DNA sequence: GTGTAATCGAGACGGTACGTCCAGTCTTACA
DNA sequence: TGTAAGACTGGACGTACCGTCTCGATTACAC
């Protein structure tokens, strides 16, 4: 297992500089204003170095997000014992976070990456959703233990529906929709069908 | 009421040619491959004519969608009397439509346009969702008359949650997620909470 | 001889406005910055009116020059009895006039128009030189009467050589050349060959 | 003395291709038909490469002329011992050369460049005149040794007057003026004033 | 008065070229 | 071999004008 390759090793400093530059520029002008040229210039790095290690803009953004270099909005899903209250708070925090310019840029990056269809876009998409998904599943499992969730409910599906609602609110970018967040949550909790 | 402006009037032929060119190119290469230059060339129109009437690519796409020039996938929401069956079929049709290359391109266009252009995004977003939203609300109201919907449910909210699920499936672009469509639908119908 | 045509007659006001606009814009930015669009806008005239009456920019400039609308530098060739002194003064005035920004722009316009437009160039060129040529010939004839010009000299040719020198100084746009104006004049008066 | 700059060095091949393309296009359509876009296309070069190294069309033309890439009309000033005969022949050759389309294009380029671009114009102007000026001065000095030039004549001034006459004939672009070339020459040789 | 006809302003039309920006590749010298 | 630097081809961007066209409105003369 010889992972020592000949030649000069990859510069960790360059890697960090690139990710930080990407995060910085993203905060300023959003995903569209992000250019490989711009990242290279701000990071003090040759363009070749970018293309050597990352196949696309989305890949850089994804790594920056994974790496924690990029300031993702931190949203906590608490466990107070009251599922509805916790989910309401979780949605509220999301909506609040989406007011910040930086977060909007990140969401746009997500949308752009999804539409760009390269390999990195799924990575990016998963990165943006998997954390929340895990937290939701854990919270729902805990609620199931408490008897707050009906026994035959598909918890993974419920988590995805909650994510859907979240995504919907974010993409709509519409204050009116945000204001109705608790109504949407009520549907997910109680369903629409007669019992 | 003087709506007669001086000068040569706008050419309806040029307008149509632009929208059709945009639709055609979109079907082929998606939103990213869509360039103002390309639209102008294919429509046989000067670039200035584009910029005179539309502020951005997204605006052209939005108008093409509104205008019906662009071949949006037609999905029908039937009323067989069985709400669950109808919604299941509705989702199935959507997932099937999303297999077609053209539709995928259009949906990517939606995502990209929404993420790229603040002004046009709402117009575009509403256009893509309002038709479905109306159909959903009507179907749910009909189901409420039949007693299939619990009386205190917020029908508009339910429609939005269904749209969310739809959007989620489309954006995830993941066969695994599509396969679980009925599970997601079950959550929306019956909720996740214990009764 | 029926020069009364049916229809609305040509607007003299529009004609003047065009020529004045052309002159004004020329003084500001020179021939290159002169655009049909700009002239039309400044004159408050439709573009069609321009193209109806003038085939080219150069034609407008030529007419403006002929018409006296354009502020050509006025240089007088006096007759004090001393040919050399009068010609020296004539050159001096020209060089002085060329210091003014407006005049420089106009002369550049002449050069550009001559080089750009075959048809109008002769008209324009003649207009710019014929006045001086006439004055020179008259002055030389007067000098011939006084015996200051050798009897077998071709006076028209001499006038053209003086114009040449003038043109040379203007085109060179070189202070050094201007300073040597009297040396050039001496050659024209006394020749370079041994007697 | 470190003239080694970092980065990829300038491509001599691209430089040559640009100058040749400029020369070719000039021969075909003249200076007006010369576009940066056209040069780039014909040279197989990106537009950025043009703008990286040359500030304007005139600068490219000037370098092409300086470089010898562009086929300047070759006019020889012989020394047969007879100054008048040699100058007559020199003028004749010039007039003949000006019949060729290519030469006309070059002269227009000169005029246009002089009028359009302050910085490059002097370079271009000098390039077009300095060769002739040197030849004239040498020839006149030789004639002075033979006693064909009056001892107190300013030879540099005489060369400039001859250049003036040349320029005048070229700019007038008038067969009539060309036919009178020997008359103009006679004035320069013998002067117009009485001895 | 009422055509008829050419003008006027305004401004949209298909195009060409501009000068800038960025993508992704290549070619140096240095580490 | 990796790296910073930077030149390379290519192509889209949004703007400025070109010369042509199509409107409604105006203004003359001829009937």
Tab-separated table of C-alpha atoms in Angstrom, chain B residues 27-111:
chain	number	residue	atom	x	y	z
B	27	UNK	CA	-35.391	20.956	-25.391
B	28	UNK	CA	-32.072	20.158	-26.989
B	29	UNK	CA	-29.452	21.324	-24.566
B	30	UNK	CA	-31.218	22.610	-21.487
B	31	UNK	CA	-31.013	25.982	-19.845
B	32	UNK	CA	-27.228	26.124	-19.738
B	33	UNK	CA	-26.886	25.583	-23.475
B	34	UNK	CA	-29.331	28.416	-24.009
B	35	UNK	CA	-27.570	31.576	-25.096
B	36	UNK	CA	-28.968	34.905	-26.188
B	37	UNK	CA	-26.703	34.640	-29.195
B	38	UNK	CA	-28.066	31.200	-30.050
B	39	UNK	CA	-31.692	32.250	-29.669
B	40	UNK	CA	-31.166	35.271	-31.878
B	41	UNK	CA	-29.442	33.198	-34.541
B	42	UNK	CA	-32.062	30.462	-34.593
B	43	UNK	CA	-34.940	32.914	-34.542
B	44	UNK	CA	-33.364	34.931	-37.343
B	45	UNK	CA	-33.541	37.989	-35.173
B	46	UNK	CA	-31.070	40.687	-34.171
B	47	UNK	CA	-29.695	40.495	-30.659
B	48	UNK	CA	-30.948	43.984	-30.026
B	49	UNK	CA	-34.512	42.781	-30.527
B	50	UNK	CA	-33.985	40.299	-27.706
B	51	UNK	CA	-32.599	42.890	-25.344
B	52	UNK	CA	-35.232	45.411	-26.339
B	53	UNK	CA	-38.061	43.230	-25.096
B	54	UNK	CA	-36.591	40.822	-22.553
B	55	UNK	CA	-34.189	41.693	-19.760
B	56	UNK	CA	-32.750	38.192	-19.437
B	57	UNK	CA	-32.745	34.615	-20.612
B	58	UNK	CA	-35.027	33.679	-17.746
B	59	UNK	CA	-37.585	36.241	-18.871
B	60	UNK	CA	-37.689	34.688	-22.329
B	61	UNK	CA	-38.104	31.228	-20.853
B	62	UNK	CA	-40.831	32.496	-18.542
B	63	UNK	CA	-42.750	34.060	-21.399
B	64	UNK	CA	-42.328	30.969	-23.547
B	65	UNK	CA	-43.753	28.888	-20.716
B	66	UNK	CA	-46.626	31.307	-20.076
B	67	UNK	CA	-47.307	31.570	-23.772
B	68	UNK	CA	-47.613	27.856	-24.204
B	69	UNK	CA	-44.864	27.957	-26.775
B	70	UNK	CA	-42.749	25.651	-24.701
B	71	UNK	CA	-43.905	22.036	-24.592
B	72	UNK	CA	-44.614	21.597	-20.905
B	73	UNK	CA	-45.431	18.050	-19.889
B	74	UNK	CA	-49.191	17.686	-19.572
B	75	UNK	CA	-50.229	15.840	-16.490
B	76	UNK	CA	-53.876	15.284	-15.723
B	77	UNK	CA	-55.361	14.955	-12.269
B	78	UNK	CA	-58.447	12.782	-12.684
B	79	UNK	CA	-61.427	12.485	-10.393
B	80	UNK	CA	-62.352	8.841	-10.160
B	81	UNK	CA	-63.834	9.244	-6.696
B	82	UNK	CA	-60.819	7.654	-5.046
B	83	UNK	CA	-58.506	10.460	-3.883
B	84	UNK	CA	-55.548	8.261	-3.073
B	85	UNK	CA	-55.732	6.463	-6.393
B	86	UNK	CA	-55.999	9.732	-8.309
B	87	UNK	CA	-53.048	11.315	-6.533
B	88	UNK	CA	-50.981	8.170	-6.980
B	89	UNK	CA	-51.705	8.226	-10.694
B	90	UNK	CA	-50.905	11.956	-10.810
B	91	UNK	CA	-47.482	11.406	-9.250
B	92	UNK	CA	-46.847	8.407	-11.490
B	93	UNK	CA	-47.541	10.465	-14.583
B	94	UNK	CA	-45.189	13.149	-13.359
B	95	UNK	CA	-42.390	10.721	-12.741
B	96	UNK	CA	-42.970	9.185	-16.134
B	97	UNK	CA	-42.964	12.596	-17.814
B	98	UNK	CA	-39.681	13.353	-16.135
B	99	UNK	CA	-38.068	10.434	-17.940
B	100	UNK	CA	-38.391	12.353	-21.225
B	101	UNK	CA	-35.307	14.373	-22.033
B	102	UNK	CA	-37.300	17.430	-22.990
B	103	UNK	CA	-39.091	17.594	-19.694
B	104	UNK	CA	-35.916	17.165	-17.730
B	105	UNK	CA	-34.419	20.043	-19.648
B	106	UNK	CA	-37.431	22.186	-18.876
B	107	UNK	CA	-37.377	21.438	-15.207
B	108	UNK	CA	-33.681	22.140	-15.011
B	109	UNK	CA	-34.435	25.386	-16.765
B	110	UNK	CA	-36.925	26.184	-14.072
B	111	UNK	CA	-34.441	25.495	-11.336
